[in-house]
PDB file of C-alpha atoms and ligand atoms in Angstrom:
ATOM      1  CA  UNK A1060     125.473  78.533 178.534  1.00  0.00           C
ATOM      2  CA  UNK A1061     128.685  78.811 176.562  1.00  0.00           C
ATOM      3  CA  UNK A1062     129.354  75.882 174.204  1.00  0.00           C
ATOM      4  CA  UNK A1063     132.415  75.117 176.237  1.00  0.00           C
ATOM      5  CA  UNK A1064     130.228  74.422 179.291  1.00  0.00           C
ATOM      6  CA  UNK A1065     128.245  71.674 177.625  1.00  0.00           C
ATOM      7  CA  UNK A1066     129.278  68.125 178.434  1.00  0.00           C
ATOM      8  CA  UNK A1067     130.739  66.449 175.393  1.00  0.00           C
ATOM      9  CA  UNK A1068     132.031  69.603 173.749  1.00  0.00           C
ATOM     10  CA  UNK A1069     135.239  68.921 171.825  1.00  0.00           C
ATOM     11  CA  UNK A1070     137.853  71.547 171.217  1.00  0.00           C
ATOM     12  CA  UNK A1071     141.119  71.245 169.430  1.00  0.00           C
ATOM     13  CA  UNK A1072     143.920  72.893 171.271  1.00  0.00           C
ATOM     14  CA  UNK A1073     147.157  73.978 169.629  1.00  0.00           C
ATOM     15  CA  UNK A1074     149.330  70.953 168.850  1.00  0.00           C
ATOM     16  CA  UNK A1075     151.974  72.305 171.151  1.00  0.00           C
ATOM     17  CA  UNK A1076     149.668  71.732 174.092  1.00  0.00           C
ATOM     18  CA  UNK A1077     147.669  68.593 173.422  1.00  0.00           C
ATOM     19  CA  UNK A1078     145.392  67.209 170.748  1.00  0.00           C
ATOM     20  CA  UNK A1079     141.960  67.740 172.236  1.00  0.00           C
ATOM     21  CA  UNK A1080     140.023  67.974 175.442  1.00  0.00           C
ATOM     22  CA  UNK A1081     136.457  67.074 176.296  1.00  0.00           C
ATOM     23  CA  UNK A1082     134.441  68.221 179.272  1.00  0.00           C
ATOM     24  CA  UNK A1083     132.893  65.228 181.029  1.00  0.00           C
ATOM     25  CA  UNK A1084     130.027  66.523 183.190  1.00  0.00           C
ATOM     26  CA  UNK A1085     128.524  69.728 184.565  1.00  0.00           C
ATOM     27  CA  UNK A1086     129.991  68.767 187.967  1.00  0.00           C
ATOM     28  CA  UNK A1087     133.556  68.576 186.684  1.00  0.00           C
ATOM     29  CA  UNK A1088     135.994  66.376 184.834  1.00  0.00           C
ATOM     30  CA  UNK A1089     137.817  66.845 181.562  1.00  0.00           C
ATOM     31  CA  UNK A1090     139.420  64.285 179.292  1.00  0.00           C
ATOM     32  CA  UNK A1091     142.716  65.231 177.670  1.00  0.00           C
ATOM     33  CA  UNK A1092     143.748  63.250 174.618  1.00  0.00           C
ATOM     34  CA  UNK A1093     146.998  63.163 172.741  1.00  0.00           C
ATOM     35  CA  UNK A1094     149.544  63.576 175.509  1.00  0.00           C
ATOM     36  CA  UNK A1095     151.991  60.817 176.494  1.00  0.00           C
ATOM     37  CA  UNK A1096     152.625  61.150 180.219  1.00  0.00           C
ATOM     38  CA  UNK A1097     155.581  58.765 180.010  1.00  0.00           C
ATOM     39  CA  UNK A1098     157.515  61.602 178.331  1.00  0.00           C
ATOM     40  CA  UNK A1099     158.712  64.740 180.116  1.00  0.00           C
ATOM     41  CA  UNK A1100     156.115  67.535 179.805  1.00  0.00           C
ATOM     42  CA  UNK A1101     156.935  70.685 177.875  1.00  0.00           C
ATOM     43  CA  UNK A1102     156.250  73.889 179.827  1.00  0.00           C
ATOM     44  CA  UNK A1103     153.238  74.584 177.544  1.00  0.00           C
ATOM     45  CA  UNK A1104     151.666  71.169 178.137  1.00  0.00           C
ATOM     46  CA  UNK A1105     152.263  71.392 181.868  1.00  0.00           C
ATOM     47  CA  UNK A1106     150.627  74.816 181.961  1.00  0.00           C
ATOM     48  CA  UNK A1107     147.649  73.522 179.969  1.00  0.00           C
ATOM     49  CA  UNK A1108     147.223  70.594 182.367  1.00  0.00           C
ATOM     50  CA  UNK A1109     147.333  72.854 185.428  1.00  0.00           C
ATOM     51  CA  UNK A1110     144.756  75.148 183.786  1.00  0.00           C
ATOM     52  CA  UNK A1111     142.474  72.197 183.018  1.00  0.00           C
ATOM     53  CA  UNK A1112     142.931  70.845 186.541  1.00  0.00           C
ATOM     54  CA  UNK A1113     141.917  74.118 188.176  1.00  0.00           C
ATOM     55  CA  UNK A1114     138.970  74.601 185.810  1.00  0.00           C
ATOM     56  CA  UNK A1115     137.590  71.030 185.900  1.00  0.00           C
ATOM     57  CA  UNK A1116     139.042  69.532 189.139  1.00  0.00           C
ATOM     58  CA  UNK A1117     139.337  66.034 187.652  1.00  0.00           C
ATOM     59  CA  UNK A1118     141.592  65.380 184.655  1.00  0.00           C
ATOM     60  CA  UNK A1119     141.386  62.083 182.776  1.00  0.00           C
ATOM     61  CA  UNK A1120     144.237  60.960 180.518  1.00  0.00           C
ATOM     62  CA  UNK A1121     143.227  57.812 178.622  1.00  0.00           C
ATOM     63  CA  UNK A1122     145.549  55.091 177.292  1.00  0.00           C
ATOM     64  CA  UNK A1123     148.575  55.829 179.432  1.00  0.00           C
ATOM     65  CA  UNK A1124     151.227  53.144 179.640  1.00  0.00           C
ATOM     66  CA  UNK A1125     153.463  54.143 182.513  1.00  0.00           C
ATOM     67  CA  UNK A1126     155.839  52.395 184.844  1.00  0.00           C
ATOM     68  CA  UNK A1127     155.421  53.364 188.488  1.00  0.00           C
ATOM     69  CA  UNK A1128     158.642  55.386 188.162  1.00  0.00           C
ATOM     70  CA  UNK A1129     157.243  57.264 185.136  1.00  0.00           C
ATOM     71  CA  UNK A1130     154.058  57.991 187.077  1.00  0.00           C
ATOM     72  CA  UNK A1131     156.159  59.333 189.936  1.00  0.00           C
ATOM     73  CA  UNK A1132     158.077  61.557 187.478  1.00  0.00           C
ATOM     74  CA  UNK A1133     154.764  62.901 186.116  1.00  0.00           C
ATOM     75  CA  UNK A1134     153.412  63.578 189.618  1.00  0.00           C
ATOM     76  CA  UNK A1135     156.537  65.566 190.547  1.00  0.00           C
ATOM     77  CA  UNK A1136     155.390  68.226 188.042  1.00  0.00           C
ATOM     78  CA  UNK A1137     152.732  69.280 190.552  1.00  0.00           C
ATOM     79  CA  UNK A1138     154.693  69.321 193.796  1.00  0.00           C
ATOM     80  CA  UNK A1139     156.247  67.125 196.431  1.00  0.00           C
ATOM     81  CA  UNK A1140     155.094  63.501 196.094  1.00  0.00           C
ATOM     82  CA  UNK A1141     154.146  62.016 199.449  1.00  0.00           C
ATOM     83  CA  UNK A1142     155.609  58.873 200.856  1.00  0.00           C
ATOM     84  CA  UNK A1143     152.624  56.648 201.521  1.00  0.00           C
ATOM     85  CA  UNK A1144     152.028  54.031 204.166  1.00  0.00           C
ATOM     86  CA  UNK A1145     154.353  55.516 206.780  1.00  0.00           C
ATOM     87  CA  UNK A1146     151.979  54.191 209.462  1.00  0.00           C
ATOM     88  CA  UNK A1147     152.518  50.653 208.173  1.00  0.00           C
ATOM     89  CA  UNK A1148     156.230  50.682 208.905  1.00  0.00           C
ATOM     90  CA  UNK A1149     159.296  50.886 206.713  1.00  0.00           C
ATOM     91  CA  UNK A1150     158.688  47.630 204.813  1.00  0.00           C
ATOM     92  CA  UNK A1151     155.372  48.833 203.340  1.00  0.00           C
ATOM     93  CA  UNK A1152     156.441  52.378 202.585  1.00  0.00           C
ATOM     94  CA  UNK A1153     156.738  53.408 198.933  1.00  0.00           C
ATOM     95  CA  UNK A1154     158.337  56.438 197.441  1.00  0.00           C
ATOM     96  CA  UNK A1155     157.068  55.810 193.911  1.00  0.00           C
ATOM     97  CA  UNK A1156     153.461  55.163 192.899  1.00  0.00           C
ATOM     98  CA  UNK A1157     152.111  52.481 195.176  1.00  0.00           C
ATOM     99  CA  UNK A1158     149.619  49.732 194.454  1.00  0.00           C
ATOM    100  CA  UNK A1159     145.981  49.848 195.612  1.00  0.00           C
ATOM    101  CA  UNK A1160     143.809  46.834 194.928  1.00  0.00           C
ATOM    102  CA  UNK A1161     140.792  44.848 196.041  1.00  0.00           C
ATOM    103  CA  UNK A1162     142.918  41.690 196.284  1.00  0.00           C
ATOM    104  CA  UNK A1163     143.511  39.476 199.278  1.00  0.00           C
ATOM    105  CA  UNK A1164     146.893  37.900 200.051  1.00  0.00           C
ATOM    106  CA  UNK A1165     146.189  35.157 197.481  1.00  0.00           C
ATOM    107  CA  UNK A1166     145.432  37.688 194.737  1.00  0.00           C
ATOM    108  CA  UNK A1167     141.658  37.109 194.768  1.00  0.00           C
ATOM    109  CA  UNK A1168     139.166  40.003 194.674  1.00  0.00           C
ATOM    110  CA  UNK A1169     137.490  40.738 197.981  1.00  0.00           C
ATOM    111  CA  UNK A1170     135.403  43.629 199.331  1.00  0.00           C
ATOM    112  CA  UNK A1171     136.442  44.843 202.756  1.00  0.00           C
ATOM    113  CA  UNK A1172     134.042  47.381 204.203  1.00  0.00           C
ATOM    114  CA  UNK A1173     135.637  49.005 207.208  1.00  0.00           C
ATOM    115  CA  UNK A1174     135.252  52.442 208.697  1.00  0.00           C
ATOM    116  CA  UNK A1175     138.409  53.416 206.839  1.00  0.00           C
ATOM    117  CA  UNK A1176     137.396  51.943 203.467  1.00  0.00           C
ATOM    118  CA  UNK A1177     137.404  54.172 200.396  1.00  0.00           C
ATOM    119  CA  UNK A1178     133.775  53.181 199.763  1.00  0.00           C
ATOM    120  CA  UNK A1179     132.747  56.078 202.043  1.00  0.00           C
ATOM    121  CA  UNK A1180     132.724  59.655 200.774  1.00  0.00           C
ATOM    122  CA  UNK A1181     136.057  61.197 201.754  1.00  0.00           C
ATOM    123  CA  UNK A1182     138.938  63.390 200.758  1.00  0.00           C
ATOM    124  CA  UNK A1183     142.395  61.859 200.927  1.00  0.00           C
ATOM    125  CA  UNK A1184     144.219  62.129 204.254  1.00  0.00           C
ATOM    126  CA  UNK A1185     142.242  65.044 205.739  1.00  0.00           C
ATOM    127  CA  UNK A1186     143.718  64.062 209.109  1.00  0.00           C
ATOM    128  CA  UNK A1187     147.035  65.643 208.083  1.00  0.00           C
ATOM    129  CA  UNK A1188     147.825  69.210 209.049  1.00  0.00           C
ATOM    130  CA  UNK A1189     148.606  69.814 205.352  1.00  0.00           C
ATOM    131  CA  UNK A1190     146.423  67.317 203.426  1.00  0.00           C
ATOM    132  CA  UNK A1191     147.227  66.311 199.831  1.00  0.00           C
ATOM    133  CA  UNK A1192     146.673  68.796 197.036  1.00  0.00           C
ATOM    134  CA  UNK A1193     145.948  66.088 194.502  1.00  0.00           C
ATOM    135  CA  UNK A1194     145.788  62.344 194.083  1.00  0.00           C
ATOM    136  CA  UNK A1195     146.305  60.414 190.871  1.00  0.00           C
ATOM    137  CA  UNK A1196     145.353  56.850 190.056  1.00  0.00           C
ATOM    138  CA  UNK A1197     146.305  54.862 186.986  1.00  0.00           C
ATOM    139  CA  UNK A1198     144.079  51.894 186.166  1.00  0.00           C
ATOM    140  CA  UNK A1199     146.172  48.756 185.727  1.00  0.00           C
ATOM    141  CA  UNK A1200     143.385  46.147 185.986  1.00  0.00           C
ATOM    142  CA  UNK A1201     139.669  46.993 186.178  1.00  0.00           C
ATOM    143  CA  UNK A1202     136.385  45.037 186.191  1.00  0.00           C
ATOM    144  CA  UNK A1203     134.544  44.934 182.807  1.00  0.00           C
ATOM    145  CA  UNK A1204     131.827  47.042 184.457  1.00  0.00           C
ATOM    146  CA  UNK A1205     131.512  48.490 187.961  1.00  0.00           C
ATOM    147  CA  UNK A1206     134.112  49.633 190.446  1.00  0.00           C
ATOM    148  CA  UNK A1207     133.460  53.231 189.359  1.00  0.00           C
ATOM    149  CA  UNK A1208     134.835  56.202 191.274  1.00  0.00           C
ATOM    150  CA  UNK A1209     132.440  59.041 192.075  1.00  0.00           C
ATOM    151  CA  UNK A1210     133.581  62.620 192.625  1.00  0.00           C
ATOM    152  CA  UNK A1211     131.399  65.251 194.310  1.00  0.00           C
ATOM    153  CA  UNK A1212     132.175  68.912 193.611  1.00  0.00           C
ATOM    154  CA  UNK A1213     132.103  70.647 197.002  1.00  0.00           C
ATOM    155  CA  UNK A1214     132.541  74.113 195.485  1.00  0.00           C
ATOM    156  CA  UNK A1215     129.293  73.797 193.545  1.00  0.00           C
ATOM    157  CA  UNK A1216     127.701  72.292 196.661  1.00  0.00           C
ATOM    158  CA  UNK A1217     128.851  75.220 198.806  1.00  0.00           C
ATOM    159  CA  UNK A1218     127.612  77.760 196.259  1.00  0.00           C
ATOM    160  CA  UNK A1219     124.172  76.113 196.260  1.00  0.00           C
ATOM    161  CA  UNK A1220     123.696  76.317 200.045  1.00  0.00           C
ATOM    162  CA  UNK A1221     121.094  78.745 201.422  1.00  0.00           C
ATOM    163  CA  UNK A1222     122.698  81.996 202.605  1.00  0.00           C
ATOM    164  CA  UNK A1223     121.549  81.233 206.132  1.00  0.00           C
ATOM    165  CA  UNK A1224     123.473  77.938 206.148  1.00  0.00           C
ATOM    166  CA  UNK A1225     126.556  79.655 204.706  1.00  0.00           C
ATOM    167  CA  UNK A1226     126.450  82.126 207.569  1.00  0.00           C
ATOM    168  CA  UNK A1227     125.888  79.365 210.132  1.00  0.00           C
ATOM    169  CA  UNK A1228     128.915  77.312 209.023  1.00  0.00           C
ATOM    170  CA  UNK A1229     131.241  80.171 208.032  1.00  0.00           C
ATOM    171  CA  UNK A1230     133.676  79.893 210.911  1.00  0.00           C
ATOM    172  CA  UNK A1231     133.157  76.282 212.045  1.00  0.00           C
ATOM    173  CA  UNK A1232     136.080  73.874 212.273  1.00  0.00           C
ATOM    174  CA  UNK A1233     135.853  70.143 211.686  1.00  0.00           C
ATOM    175  CA  UNK A1234     137.952  67.685 213.694  1.00  0.00           C
ATOM    176  CA  UNK A1235     139.624  64.851 211.756  1.00  0.00           C
ATOM    177  CA  UNK A1236     141.336  61.695 212.909  1.00  0.00           C
ATOM    178  CA  UNK A1237     142.187  58.640 210.785  1.00  0.00           C
ATOM    179  CA  UNK A1238     139.315  56.131 210.809  1.00  0.00           C
ATOM    180  CA  UNK A1239     141.944  53.360 210.854  1.00  0.00           C
ATOM    181  CA  UNK A1240     143.747  54.652 213.945  1.00  0.00           C
ATOM    182  CA  UNK A1241     141.836  56.482 216.655  1.00  0.00           C
ATOM    183  CA  UNK A1242     144.983  56.843 218.757  1.00  0.00           C
ATOM    184  CA  UNK A1243     146.477  59.427 216.381  1.00  0.00           C
ATOM    185  CA  UNK A1244     146.264  63.092 217.381  1.00  0.00           C
ATOM    186  CA  UNK A1245     143.299  64.919 215.887  1.00  0.00           C
ATOM    187  CA  UNK A1246     143.650  67.921 213.611  1.00  0.00           C
ATOM    188  CA  UNK A1247     140.973  70.430 212.766  1.00  0.00           C
ATOM    189  CA  UNK A1248     140.309  72.242 209.497  1.00  0.00           C
ATOM    190  CA  UNK A1249     137.786  74.865 208.381  1.00  0.00           C
ATOM    191  CA  UNK A1250     134.500  73.236 207.345  1.00  0.00           C
ATOM    192  CA  UNK A1251     134.438  75.850 204.576  1.00  0.00           C
ATOM    193  CA  UNK A1252     137.869  76.132 203.018  1.00  0.00           C
ATOM    194  CA  UNK A1253     139.116  78.582 200.434  1.00  0.00           C
ATOM    195  CA  UNK A1254     140.874  77.095 197.422  1.00  0.00           C
ATOM    196  CA  UNK A1255     144.395  78.566 197.460  1.00  0.00           C
ATOM    197  CA  UNK A1256     144.608  78.780 193.644  1.00  0.00           C
ATOM    198  CA  UNK A1257     141.085  79.782 192.622  1.00  0.00           C
ATOM    199  CA  UNK A1258     139.935  81.628 195.752  1.00  0.00           C
ATOM    200  CA  UNK A1259     136.615  79.759 195.652  1.00  0.00           C
ATOM    201  CA  UNK A1260     135.010  78.351 198.793  1.00  0.00           C
ATOM    202  CA  UNK A1261     134.305  74.655 199.181  1.00  0.00           C
ATOM    203  CA  UNK A1262     132.951  72.331 201.855  1.00  0.00           C
ATOM    204  CA  UNK A1263     135.657  70.194 203.442  1.00  0.00           C
ATOM    205  CA  UNK A1264     134.200  67.136 205.181  1.00  0.00           C
ATOM    206  CA  UNK A1265     133.618  63.394 204.789  1.00  0.00           C
ATOM    207  CA  UNK A1266     135.054  60.224 206.276  1.00  0.00           C
ATOM    208  CA  UNK A1267     137.778  60.523 208.921  1.00  0.00           C
ATOM    209  CA  UNK A1268     135.944  63.498 210.439  1.00  0.00           C
ATOM    210  CA  UNK A1269     134.551  63.097 213.924  1.00  0.00           C
ATOM    211  CA  UNK A1270     132.755  66.280 214.963  1.00  0.00           C
ATOM    212  CA  UNK A1271     132.536  70.030 214.610  1.00  0.00           C
ATOM    213  CA  UNK A1272     134.618  71.729 217.272  1.00  0.00           C
ATOM    214  CA  UNK A1273     132.569  73.432 219.990  1.00  0.00           C
ATOM    215  CA  UNK A1274     129.171  72.215 218.730  1.00  0.00           C
ATOM    216  CA  UNK A1275     127.055  69.751 220.798  1.00  0.00           C
ATOM    217  CA  UNK A1276     127.460  66.176 219.561  1.00  0.00           C
ATOM    218  CA  UNK A1277     123.912  65.625 218.261  1.00  0.00           C
ATOM    219  CA  UNK A1278     123.794  68.979 216.486  1.00  0.00           C
ATOM    220  CA  UNK A1279     127.236  68.412 214.972  1.00  0.00           C
ATOM    221  CA  UNK A1280     126.319  64.947 213.651  1.00  0.00           C
ATOM    222  CA  UNK A1281     123.022  66.189 212.196  1.00  0.00           C
ATOM    223  CA  UNK A1282     124.685  69.141 210.469  1.00  0.00           C
ATOM    224  CA  UNK A1283     127.463  66.961 208.992  1.00  0.00           C
ATOM    225  CA  UNK A1284     124.912  64.414 207.722  1.00  0.00           C
ATOM    226  CA  UNK A1285     122.878  67.213 206.158  1.00  0.00           C
ATOM    227  CA  UNK A1286     125.914  68.817 204.482  1.00  0.00           C
ATOM    228  CA  UNK A1287     127.216  65.483 203.165  1.00  0.00           C
ATOM    229  CA  UNK A1288     123.792  64.576 201.756  1.00  0.00           C
ATOM    230  CA  UNK A1289     123.613  68.017 200.135  1.00  0.00           C
ATOM    231  CA  UNK A1290     127.136  67.847 198.681  1.00  0.00           C
ATOM    232  CA  UNK A1291     126.728  64.405 197.146  1.00  0.00           C
ATOM    233  CA  UNK A1292     123.501  65.055 195.229  1.00  0.00           C
ATOM    234  CA  UNK A1293     123.689  63.779 191.672  1.00  0.00           C
ATOM    235  CA  UNK A1294     123.987  67.229 190.088  1.00  0.00           C
ATOM    236  CA  UNK A1295     127.303  67.757 191.897  1.00  0.00           C
ATOM    237  CA  UNK A1296     128.729  64.333 191.013  1.00  0.00           C
ATOM    238  CA  UNK A1297     130.902  63.079 188.164  1.00  0.00           C
ATOM    239  CA  UNK A1298     131.096  59.283 187.890  1.00  0.00           C
ATOM    240  CA  UNK A1299     134.264  57.878 186.373  1.00  0.00           C
ATOM    241  CA  UNK A1300     133.993  54.512 184.626  1.00  0.00           C
ATOM    242  CA  UNK A1301     137.503  53.148 184.479  1.00  0.00           C
ATOM    243  CA  UNK A1302     139.267  51.717 181.464  1.00  0.00           C
ATOM    244  CA  UNK A1303     142.681  50.150 181.652  1.00  0.00           C
ATOM    245  CA  UNK A1304     145.301  52.843 181.097  1.00  0.00           C
ATOM    246  CA  UNK A1305     143.202  55.734 182.430  1.00  0.00           C
ATOM    247  CA  UNK A1306     145.237  58.079 184.573  1.00  0.00           C
ATOM    248  CA  UNK A1307     142.927  60.296 186.610  1.00  0.00           C
ATOM    249  CA  UNK A1308     144.160  63.151 188.779  1.00  0.00           C
ATOM    250  CA  UNK A1309     141.862  65.097 191.058  1.00  0.00           C
ATOM    251  CA  UNK A1310     141.867  68.090 193.357  1.00  0.00           C
ATOM    252  CA  UNK A1311     141.356  67.048 196.993  1.00  0.00           C
ATOM    253  CA  UNK A1312     140.725  70.653 198.006  1.00  0.00           C
ATOM    254  CA  UNK A1313     137.304  70.875 196.378  1.00  0.00           C
ATOM    255  CA  UNK A1314     136.086  67.295 195.874  1.00  0.00           C
ATOM    256  CA  UNK A1315     134.852  64.332 197.831  1.00  0.00           C
ATOM    257  CA  UNK A1316     135.242  60.911 196.270  1.00  0.00           C
ATOM    258  CA  UNK A1317     134.376  57.268 196.850  1.00  0.00           C
ATOM    259  CA  UNK A1318     134.540  53.925 195.121  1.00  0.00           C
ATOM    260  CA  UNK A1319     131.145  52.442 194.309  1.00  0.00           C
ATOM    261  CA  UNK A1320     130.641  49.064 195.974  1.00  0.00           C
ATOM    262  CA  UNK A1321     129.015  46.664 193.555  1.00  0.00           C
ATOM    263  CA  UNK A1322     129.111  43.000 192.635  1.00  0.00           C
ATOM    264  CA  UNK A1323     132.058  43.574 190.297  1.00  0.00           C
ATOM    265  CA  UNK A1324     134.305  44.530 193.192  1.00  0.00           C
ATOM    266  CA  UNK A1325     134.112  41.061 194.703  1.00  0.00           C
ATOM    267  CA  UNK A1326     134.330  39.271 191.328  1.00  0.00           C
ATOM    268  CA  UNK A1327     137.045  41.021 189.359  1.00  0.00           C
ATOM    269  CA  UNK A1328     140.522  42.279 190.075  1.00  0.00           C
ATOM    270  CA  UNK A1329     140.839  46.058 190.410  1.00  0.00           C
ATOM    271  CA  UNK A1330     144.411  47.301 190.618  1.00  0.00           C
ATOM    272  CA  UNK A1331     145.480  50.942 190.612  1.00  0.00           C
ATOM    273  CA  UNK A1332     148.783  52.759 190.927  1.00  0.00           C
ATOM    274  CA  UNK A1333     148.442  55.770 193.160  1.00  0.00           C
ATOM    275  CA  UNK A1334     150.489  58.934 193.674  1.00  0.00           C
ATOM    276  CA  UNK A1335     149.703  61.726 196.101  1.00  0.00           C
ATOM    277  CA  UNK A1336     151.050  65.282 195.957  1.00  0.00           C
ATOM    278  CA  UNK A1337     151.431  67.227 199.193  1.00  0.00           C
ATOM    279  CA  UNK A1338     149.230  70.257 199.756  1.00  0.00           C
ATOM    280  CA  UNK A1339     149.141  73.189 202.133  1.00  0.00           C
ATOM    281  CA  UNK A1340     147.325  73.900 205.403  1.00  0.00           C
ATOM    282  CA  UNK A1341     143.642  74.605 204.629  1.00  0.00           C
ATOM    283  CA  UNK A1342     142.323  78.088 205.408  1.00  0.00           C
TER     284      UNK A1342
HETATM  285 FE1  LIG B 769     140.648  58.243 198.361  1.00  0.00          FE
END
């Protein structure tokens, strides 16, 4: 193992890029220190961030103080920022970073477990023909402990599958429809998708999927359960413990994620600002 592959390794990158970076787990994640995302990025810093993103899938920038507009301006570096909440009508649509929280209408923390909740393993908006490339969250208010986000690396999970399973699933397509609105038209995507930037294969599954096209219902459900259980084993997972000011961006093309439900989520406010960058049609 190269030193660079060990969790906790520190390297100092040229001052023109950023101060230092630290790999966070064998499953992915890197922390980048010494860059102020409220300022426009130099071409060198932007390139270094894209490199880190493709190598580690999850990039953590601690201590970021950003307005929602500054977060939007940062997100634009990576592509077209999606308007969110279109299904909720014009009044709830946002074109800058929008607010996600565990608060009820009175501002009190509450846990709502629905089929659509982000407590289930999922990728963001897989029910779109061209699902998001990346999502970023900035922690505005977080519980003192708990409310972690877990990320499962579906490239590592794919690589670890038996060859026989790889052959069995190679050309299968998974049907997605939003768990919050069954009336929407379904879309289907390859169960094994190829990352457009790295060329690596990854499993693409999780919540909002209904069944594998052309496979009997029972067989489809059993295979999806088996693949999800495989992909979310601890060795493929990075757990992010939030601190106020963390901005975390992740690659939806090769990760599943979920929020951990724990006592903290019903006791403490958890408020995040979220931006989503449009991706391309999976292949
Ligand atoms: Fe999500």
